[in-house]
Amino acid sequence: MPLPRLRTAVVVAGAALLAKRAMRRRIEKSPLWPLPALEEPVSGHSQRRSTTGLRLLITERSTPADGVVLLRLKGSGLPRWQPGAHLDLVLPSGLIRQYSLCGDPADPDSYTVATRLAEDGRGGSREVHERLHEGQEVEIRGPRNRFPLADAPAYVLVAGGIGITPILPMLRALAASGANWRLLYGGRSRATMPFLEEIGELDADGGRVTLVPQDEAGRPDVAAALADAAAGTAVHCCGPEPLMEAVAAALPPGCTLHLERFSATAPDATGSAAFDVELRRSGRTVRVAAGRSALAAVRAELPHVPYSCEQGFCGTCQQRVLEGQVDHRDDLLTDAERRDSMLICVSRCRGERLVLDL
């Protein structure tokens, strides 16, 4: 290389090095250096659920009772679960619905769910019945468990209709362990009550299971079923709200009650004063009108925010609260969780402003 060109290259390289060093000194003197390290966001990452969906193959579809569809979902090395757990099922339309796992917790490669067609429902069960078939893939999230089998000296299990789905794995576990258990199972008719054959096999000696088809025997006599339950007995119930209320009203002293609802107890997410929600990570503030839910207001700005039931009982929309007082209206969060999080589909602000980790 000729000498003038070499001198030019050296001068340019030296100038670039000096400029780089000057820029670094300037950055290091800045109050933003080093950049503050934010904590891992909690919002949308509740410990109740896995936010990473799994794609599973529908390998079996059957009808264990009139109006009931059972799906077996196949995967490999799936997350473990315990009786009482349920999944989020992401339907082809984008709807997300929760269904109890009713298969074998020891099976690492498949999940089983069953759903009854709800003619007056919100569309989820109809989509399962009409659009999900063998050979399709479906996305699931979870599993998670808000209805675990309690540790108790004795058990009374009460199921109404499709409410048998979380109860069935409990029955299997209790029968296998030799525990003291009884089941009260009601439905519209025997034809509409799934898993009757297996339940009969679990009660091989007889006397533990009381079946109450409504067309044959009317409604279950909950009070009679619980009358002789000893103190310490765990009562697990899943079914329609009137059945829940009857069990709660008849619960003997000293027994513990564990409920799994089909839906929430109709919380009101509106009807309070308007308030502001600051979305700290996004740098935005949204106004939540008195007639609007915080979820609706937030999703208008951040459409990716997950949600499902919109009734305060599934936990999908749980978000971390950084500042402000929450008017909790859900049926799910524990007292500890309510100290720093909320379900934005139903809960509101007790003041004028909340700050969310979004």
CSV table of C-alpha atoms in Angstrom, one decimal:
chain,number,residue,atom,x,y,z
A,1,MET,CA,0.0,0.0,0.0
A,2,PRO,CA,1.4,3.5,-0.8
A,3,LEU,CA,2.5,5.5,2.1
A,4,PRO,CA,-0.2,8.3,1.8
A,5,ARG,CA,-3.0,5.7,1.8
A,6,LEU,CA,-1.5,3.9,4.8
A,7,ARG,CA,-1.3,7.2,6.7
A,8,THR,CA,-5.0,7.9,5.8
A,9,ALA,CA,-6.1,4.4,7.0
A,10,VAL,CA,-4.2,4.9,10.3
A,11,VAL,CA,-5.7,8.3,10.8
A,12,VAL,CA,-9.3,7.1,10.1
A,13,ALA,CA,-8.9,4.0,12.4
A,14,GLY,CA,-7.5,6.2,15.2
A,15,ALA,CA,-10.3,8.7,14.9
A,16,ALA,CA,-12.9,5.9,15.0
A,17,LEU,CA,-11.3,4.4,18.1
A,18,LEU,CA,-11.2,7.8,19.8
A,19,ALA,CA,-14.8,8.5,18.9
A,20,LYS,CA,-15.8,5.0,20.3
A,21,ARG,CA,-14.0,5.7,23.6
A,22,ALA,CA,-15.6,9.2,23.9
A,23,MET,CA,-19.1,7.7,23.3
A,24,ARG,CA,-18.5,5.1,26.0
A,25,ARG,CA,-17.4,7.7,28.5
A,26,ARG,CA,-20.4,9.7,27.7
A,27,ILE,CA,-22.8,6.8,28.1
A,28,GLU,CA,-21.1,5.8,31.4
A,29,LYS,CA,-21.7,9.3,32.8
A,30,SER,CA,-25.4,9.1,31.9
A,31,PRO,CA,-27.8,8.5,34.7
A,32,LEU,CA,-29.4,5.7,32.6
A,33,TRP,CA,-26.1,3.7,32.6
A,34,PRO,CA,-26.2,0.9,33.3
A,35,LEU,CA,-29.8,0.4,32.2
A,36,PRO,CA,-32.0,-0.7,35.1
A,37,ALA,CA,-32.7,-4.4,35.0
A,38,LEU,CA,-36.4,-5.0,35.3
A,39,GLU,CA,-37.6,-8.0,37.2
A,40,GLU,CA,-39.0,-10.9,35.2
A,41,PRO,CA,-42.6,-9.9,34.4
A,42,VAL,CA,-45.2,-11.7,36.5
A,43,SER,CA,-48.2,-10.5,34.5
A,44,GLY,CA,-49.6,-13.2,32.3
A,45,HIS,CA,-47.2,-15.7,33.9
A,46,SER,CA,-49.2,-16.8,36.9
A,47,GLN,CA,-47.9,-19.9,38.8
A,48,ARG,CA,-51.4,-21.3,38.4
A,49,ARG,CA,-50.9,-22.0,34.7
A,50,SER,CA,-48.3,-22.5,32.0
A,51,THR,CA,-48.5,-19.7,29.5
A,52,THR,CA,-46.6,-21.9,26.9
A,53,GLY,CA,-49.2,-23.8,25.0
A,54,LEU,CA,-48.7,-27.4,24.0
A,55,ARG,CA,-50.0,-28.8,20.7
A,56,LEU,CA,-51.6,-32.2,21.3
A,57,LEU,CA,-53.2,-34.6,18.8
A,58,ILE,CA,-56.7,-35.8,19.3
A,59,THR,CA,-56.4,-39.5,19.1
A,60,GLU,CA,-59.8,-40.5,20.4
A,61,ARG,CA,-63.3,-39.0,20.4
A,62,SER,CA,-66.2,-40.9,22.0
A,63,THR,CA,-69.6,-40.3,23.6
A,64,PRO,CA,-69.6,-41.8,27.1
A,65,ALA,CA,-73.2,-40.5,27.7
A,66,ASP,CA,-75.9,-38.6,25.8
A,67,GLY,CA,-74.7,-35.1,25.0
A,68,VAL,CA,-71.2,-35.7,26.3
A,69,VAL,CA,-68.0,-35.8,24.2
A,70,LEU,CA,-64.8,-37.3,25.5
A,71,LEU,CA,-61.4,-36.4,23.9
A,72,ARG,CA,-58.1,-38.1,24.4
A,73,LEU,CA,-55.2,-35.8,23.7
A,74,LYS,CA,-51.8,-37.3,22.9
A,75,GLY,CA,-48.4,-35.9,23.5
A,76,SER,CA,-45.1,-37.0,25.0
A,77,GLY,CA,-43.7,-36.4,28.5
A,78,LEU,CA,-46.6,-34.2,29.4
A,79,PRO,CA,-46.6,-32.1,32.6
A,80,ARG,CA,-47.8,-34.2,35.6
A,81,TRP,CA,-51.2,-33.6,37.3
A,82,GLN,CA,-53.2,-34.7,40.3
A,83,PRO,CA,-56.9,-35.4,40.7
A,84,GLY,CA,-59.0,-32.2,40.5
A,85,ALA,CA,-56.8,-30.6,37.9
A,86,HIS,CA,-58.0,-29.0,34.7
A,87,LEU,CA,-56.7,-27.7,31.4
A,88,ASP,CA,-57.2,-24.6,29.3
A,89,LEU,CA,-58.3,-25.8,25.9
A,90,VAL,CA,-57.7,-23.3,23.1
A,91,LEU,CA,-60.5,-23.8,20.6
A,92,PRO,CA,-60.2,-23.3,16.8
A,93,SER,CA,-62.1,-19.9,17.1
A,94,GLY,CA,-59.6,-18.7,19.7
A,95,LEU,CA,-62.0,-19.2,22.6
A,96,ILE,CA,-60.3,-20.6,25.7
A,97,ARG,CA,-62.3,-22.9,28.0
A,98,GLN,CA,-61.4,-24.9,31.1
A,99,TYR,CA,-62.1,-28.7,31.3
A,100,SER,CA,-61.3,-31.0,34.1
A,101,LEU,CA,-58.9,-33.9,33.5
A,102,CYS,CA,-60.7,-37.2,33.9
A,103,GLY,CA,-58.0,-39.6,32.7
A,104,ASP,CA,-55.1,-41.3,34.5
A,105,PRO,CA,-52.6,-39.0,36.2
A,106,ALA,CA,-50.0,-41.8,35.8
A,107,ASP,CA,-50.2,-41.6,32.0
A,108,PRO,CA,-47.3,-39.3,30.9
A,109,ASP,CA,-48.4,-39.1,27.3
A,110,SER,CA,-52.1,-38.2,27.2
A,111,TYR,CA,-54.7,-36.1,28.7
A,112,THR,CA,-58.5,-36.9,28.7
A,113,VAL,CA,-61.3,-34.3,29.0
A,114,ALA,CA,-65.0,-34.5,28.6
A,115,THR,CA,-67.6,-31.8,28.0
A,116,ARG,CA,-71.4,-31.7,27.9
A,117,LEU,CA,-73.1,-29.7,25.2
A,118,ALA,CA,-74.6,-26.6,26.9
A,119,GLU,CA,-77.4,-25.4,24.7
A,120,ASP,CA,-77.6,-22.1,26.5
A,121,GLY,CA,-73.8,-21.7,27.1
A,122,ARG,CA,-71.3,-19.2,25.7
A,123,GLY,CA,-70.3,-21.4,22.7
A,124,GLY,CA,-67.3,-23.3,23.9
A,125,SER,CA,-69.0,-26.7,24.4
A,126,ARG,CA,-70.7,-26.4,21.0
A,127,GLU,CA,-67.4,-25.8,19.4
A,128,VAL,CA,-65.9,-28.8,21.0
A,129,HIS,CA,-68.8,-31.0,19.9
A,130,GLU,CA,-69.0,-29.7,16.4
A,131,ARG,CA,-65.4,-28.8,15.4
A,132,LEU,CA,-63.0,-31.1,17.3
A,133,HIS,CA,-62.4,-34.6,15.8
A,134,GLU,CA,-59.8,-37.3,15.8
A,135,GLY,CA,-56.6,-36.4,13.8
A,136,GLN,CA,-56.8,-32.7,14.7
A,137,GLU,CA,-54.2,-30.9,16.8
A,138,VAL,CA,-55.4,-28.7,19.6
A,139,GLU,CA,-53.5,-26.3,21.9
A,140,ILE,CA,-53.7,-26.7,25.6
A,141,ARG,CA,-52.4,-24.7,28.5
A,142,GLY,CA,-51.8,-26.1,32.0
A,143,PRO,CA,-52.6,-28.3,33.7
A,144,ARG,CA,-53.4,-26.5,37.0
A,145,ASN,CA,-55.3,-27.5,40.1
A,146,ARG,CA,-57.6,-25.4,42.3
A,147,PHE,CA,-59.6,-28.4,43.4
A,148,PRO,CA,-57.1,-30.8,44.9
A,149,LEU,CA,-58.0,-33.9,46.9
A,150,ALA,CA,-57.7,-33.0,50.5
A,151,ASP,CA,-55.9,-35.1,53.1
A,152,ALA,CA,-58.6,-36.4,55.4
A,153,PRO,CA,-59.7,-39.5,57.3
A,154,ALA,CA,-62.9,-39.9,55.3
A,155,TYR,CA,-64.5,-38.5,52.1
A,156,VAL,CA,-67.9,-37.7,50.7
A,157,LEU,CA,-67.9,-36.9,47.0
A,158,VAL,CA,-70.9,-35.2,45.4
A,159,ALA,CA,-71.2,-34.8,41.7
A,160,GLY,CA,-73.9,-33.3,39.5
A,161,GLY,CA,-73.9,-34.2,35.8
A,162,ILE,CA,-70.7,-33.5,34.0
A,163,GLY,CA,-69.3,-32.5,37.5
A,164,ILE,CA,-68.2,-36.1,37.7
A,165,THR,CA,-65.2,-35.3,35.6
A,166,PRO,CA,-62.9,-34.0,38.3
A,167,ILE,CA,-64.4,-36.4,40.8
A,168,LEU,CA,-63.6,-39.6,38.8
A,169,PRO,CA,-59.8,-39.4,39.2
A,170,MET,CA,-60.4,-38.8,43.0
A,171,LEU,CA,-62.5,-41.9,43.1
A,172,ARG,CA,-59.8,-44.0,41.5
A,173,ALA,CA,-57.1,-42.7,43.9
A,174,LEU,CA,-59.3,-43.3,46.9
A,175,ALA,CA,-60.3,-46.8,45.9
A,176,ALA,CA,-56.7,-47.7,45.2
A,177,SER,CA,-55.6,-46.4,48.6
A,178,GLY,CA,-58.3,-48.2,50.6
A,179,ALA,CA,-59.6,-44.9,51.9
A,180,ASN,CA,-63.0,-44.4,53.5
A,181,TRP,CA,-65.2,-42.8,50.7
A,182,ARG,CA,-68.7,-42.4,49.5
A,183,LEU,CA,-70.1,-40.9,46.3
A,184,LEU,CA,-73.5,-39.2,45.7
A,185,TYR,CA,-73.9,-38.8,41.9
A,186,GLY,CA,-76.9,-37.2,40.3
A,187,GLY,CA,-78.0,-36.4,36.7
A,188,ARG,CA,-81.0,-36.0,34.5
A,189,SER,CA,-81.1,-39.7,33.5
A,190,ARG,CA,-78.7,-42.7,33.5
A,191,ALA,CA,-78.2,-42.2,29.8
A,192,THR,CA,-76.8,-38.7,30.4
A,193,MET,CA,-74.5,-39.7,33.3
A,194,PRO,CA,-71.0,-40.6,32.0
A,195,PHE,CA,-68.7,-43.2,33.5
A,196,LEU,CA,-71.4,-45.3,35.3
A,197,GLU,CA,-69.8,-48.6,34.4
A,198,GLU,CA,-66.3,-47.6,35.8
A,199,ILE,CA,-67.9,-46.2,38.9
A,200,GLY,CA,-69.7,-49.4,39.5
A,201,GLU,CA,-66.4,-51.3,39.2
A,202,LEU,CA,-64.8,-49.0,41.8
A,203,ASP,CA,-67.7,-49.9,44.1
A,204,ALA,CA,-67.3,-53.6,43.6
A,205,ASP,CA,-68.4,-54.4,47.2
A,206,GLY,CA,-71.5,-52.1,46.9
A,207,GLY,CA,-72.7,-49.6,49.4
A,208,ARG,CA,-70.4,-46.7,48.6
A,209,VAL,CA,-72.1,-45.2,45.6
A,210,THR,CA,-75.6,-43.6,45.5
A,211,LEU,CA,-76.8,-42.8,41.9
A,212,VAL,CA,-79.7,-40.5,41.6
A,213,PRO,CA,-81.1,-40.1,38.0
A,214,GLN,CA,-83.6,-37.3,38.3
A,215,ASP,CA,-86.1,-39.0,36.0
A,216,GLU,CA,-86.2,-42.0,38.3
A,217,ALA,CA,-85.6,-40.6,41.8
A,218,GLY,CA,-85.9,-36.8,41.7
A,219,ARG,CA,-83.1,-34.6,43.1
A,220,PRO,CA,-80.3,-35.9,45.3
A,221,ASP,CA,-81.0,-35.8,49.0
A,222,VAL,CA,-77.8,-34.0,50.0
A,223,ALA,CA,-78.8,-33.6,53.6
A,224,ALA,CA,-79.3,-37.4,54.0
A,225,ALA,CA,-76.0,-38.1,52.3
A,226,LEU,CA,-74.1,-35.9,54.7
A,227,ALA,CA,-76.0,-36.5,57.9
A,228,ASP,CA,-73.7,-39.2,59.3
A,229,ALA,CA,-70.4,-37.7,58.0
A,230,ALA,CA,-67.9,-37.6,60.9
A,231,ALA,CA,-65.9,-34.6,62.0
A,232,GLY,CA,-62.8,-34.3,59.8
A,233,THR,CA,-64.6,-35.7,56.7
A,234,ALA,CA,-63.6,-33.9,53.5
A,235,VAL,CA,-66.6,-33.1,51.2
A,236,HIS,CA,-65.7,-32.5,47.6
A,237,CYS,CA,-68.5,-31.3,45.3
A,238,CYS,CA,-68.6,-30.3,41.6
A,239,GLY,CA,-71.9,-29.5,39.8
A,240,PRO,CA,-74.5,-26.8,39.2
A,241,GLU,CA,-74.8,-23.9,41.6
A,242,PRO,CA,-78.0,-25.2,43.4
A,243,LEU,CA,-76.2,-28.4,44.2
A,244,MET,CA,-73.3,-26.4,45.6
A,245,GLU,CA,-75.6,-24.4,47.8
A,246,ALA,CA,-77.4,-27.5,49.1
A,247,VAL,CA,-74.1,-29.1,50.0
A,248,ALA,CA,-72.9,-26.0,51.8
A,249,ALA,CA,-76.2,-25.7,53.7
A,250,ALA,CA,-76.1,-29.3,54.8
A,251,LEU,CA,-72.4,-29.5,55.8
A,252,PRO,CA,-72.0,-31.1,59.2
A,253,PRO,CA,-69.9,-29.4,61.9
A,254,GLY,CA,-66.3,-30.3,61.7
A,255,CYS,CA,-66.3,-31.3,58.0
A,256,THR,CA,-64.4,-29.4,55.3
A,257,LEU,CA,-66.0,-28.3,52.1
A,258,HIS,CA,-64.2,-28.2,48.7
A,259,LEU,CA,-66.0,-26.9,45.7
A,260,GLU,CA,-65.4,-26.8,41.9
A,261,ARG,CA,-67.8,-24.6,40.0
A,262,PHE,CA,-68.9,-24.8,36.4
A,263,SER,CA,-69.0,-21.0,36.4
A,264,ALA,CA,-68.4,-18.0,38.7
A,265,THR,CA,-71.0,-16.6,41.1
A,266,ALA,CA,-71.9,-13.8,38.7
A,267,PRO,CA,-69.5,-11.1,39.9
A,268,ASP,CA,-70.2,-7.5,38.7
A,269,ALA,CA,-67.1,-6.0,37.0
A,270,THR,CA,-68.9,-2.7,36.4
A,271,GLY,CA,-71.1,-0.4,38.4
A,272,SER,CA,-68.3,1.3,40.3
A,273,ALA,CA,-66.6,4.6,39.8
A,274,ALA,CA,-64.2,5.1,36.8
A,275,PHE,CA,-60.5,4.8,37.5
A,276,ASP,CA,-57.1,4.9,35.7
A,277,VAL,CA,-54.8,1.9,35.0
A,278,GLU,CA,-51.2,2.7,34.3
A,279,LEU,CA,-49.5,-0.1,32.3
A,280,ARG,CA,-46.0,0.4,33.7
A,281,ARG,CA,-44.0,-1.7,31.2
A,282,SER,CA,-45.9,-0.3,28.2
A,283,GLY,CA,-45.7,3.3,29.3
A,284,ARG,CA,-49.5,3.8,28.8
A,285,THR,CA,-52.4,4.8,30.9
A,286,VAL,CA,-56.0,3.7,30.2
A,287,ARG,CA,-59.3,4.9,31.6
A,288,VAL,CA,-61.7,2.3,32.9
A,289,ALA,CA,-65.2,3.6,32.7
A,290,ALA,CA,-67.8,2.7,35.3
A,291,GLY,CA,-69.6,0.5,32.8
A,292,ARG,CA,-66.5,-1.3,31.5
A,293,SER,CA,-64.2,-3.9,32.9
A,294,ALA,CA,-60.5,-3.3,33.4
A,295,LEU,CA,-59.8,-6.3,31.1
A,296,ALA,CA,-61.7,-4.6,28.2
A,297,ALA,CA,-59.9,-1.3,28.7
A,298,VAL,CA,-56.5,-3.0,28.9
A,299,ARG,CA,-57.1,-5.2,25.9
A,300,ALA,CA,-58.0,-2.1,23.8
A,301,GLU,CA,-54.4,-1.1,24.2
A,302,LEU,CA,-52.7,-4.5,24.6
A,303,PRO,CA,-54.8,-7.1,22.6
A,304,HIS,CA,-52.3,-9.9,23.5
A,305,VAL,CA,-53.3,-9.9,27.2
A,306,PRO,CA,-54.8,-13.4,27.9
A,307,TYR,CA,-58.2,-14.0,29.3
A,308,SER,CA,-60.8,-16.7,29.3
A,309,CYS,CA,-63.8,-17.0,31.6
A,310,GLU,CA,-64.4,-13.2,32.1
A,311,GLN,CA,-66.1,-14.2,35.3
A,312,GLY,CA,-63.3,-14.2,37.9
A,313,PHE,CA,-62.8,-18.0,38.4
A,314,CYS,CA,-60.3,-19.3,35.9
A,315,GLY,CA,-57.2,-17.2,36.7
A,316,THR,CA,-56.1,-16.6,33.0
A,317,CYS,CA,-56.1,-12.8,33.3
A,318,GLN,CA,-54.3,-12.6,36.6
A,319,GLN,CA,-51.9,-9.6,36.6
A,320,ARG,CA,-49.4,-8.2,39.0
A,321,VAL,CA,-50.4,-5.0,40.8
A,322,LEU,CA,-47.6,-2.6,41.5
A,323,GLU,CA,-49.5,0.3,43.1
A,324,GLY,CA,-53.1,1.0,44.2
A,325,GLN,CA,-55.8,-0.7,46.2
A,326,VAL,CA,-57.8,-3.4,44.5
A,327,ASP,CA,-61.5,-4.1,44.9
A,328,HIS,CA,-61.3,-7.9,44.5
A,329,ARG,CA,-64.4,-9.6,43.1
A,330,ASP,CA,-63.1,-13.0,42.0
A,331,ASP,CA,-63.7,-16.5,43.3
A,332,LEU,CA,-60.1,-17.7,42.9
A,333,LEU,CA,-57.2,-15.8,44.4
A,334,THR,CA,-55.9,-16.6,47.9
A,335,ASP,CA,-55.4,-13.8,50.4
A,336,ALA,CA,-51.6,-14.0,49.8
A,337,GLU,CA,-52.1,-13.6,46.0
A,338,ARG,CA,-54.5,-10.7,46.5
A,339,ARG,CA,-51.7,-8.7,48.2
A,340,ASP,CA,-50.0,-8.1,44.8
A,341,SER,CA,-52.2,-9.3,42.0
A,342,MET,CA,-55.8,-9.2,40.6
A,343,LEU,CA,-58.0,-10.7,38.1
A,344,ILE,CA,-58.6,-7.8,35.7
A,345,CYS,CA,-61.8,-9.3,34.2
A,346,VAL,CA,-63.9,-8.6,37.3
A,347,SER,CA,-61.9,-6.8,40.0
A,348,ARG,CA,-61.6,-3.0,40.1
A,349,CYS,CA,-59.9,-0.1,42.0
A,350,ARG,CA,-60.9,1.1,45.4
A,351,GLY,CA,-59.4,4.5,44.6
A,352,GLU,CA,-58.7,6.4,41.4
A,353,ARG,CA,-55.6,4.6,40.1
A,354,LEU,CA,-53.9,1.2,39.7
A,355,VAL,CA,-50.5,0.4,38.3
A,356,LEU,CA,-50.1,-3.0,36.6
A,357,ASP,CA,-47.0,-4.8,35.6
A,358,LEU,CA,-47.9,-4.7,31.9
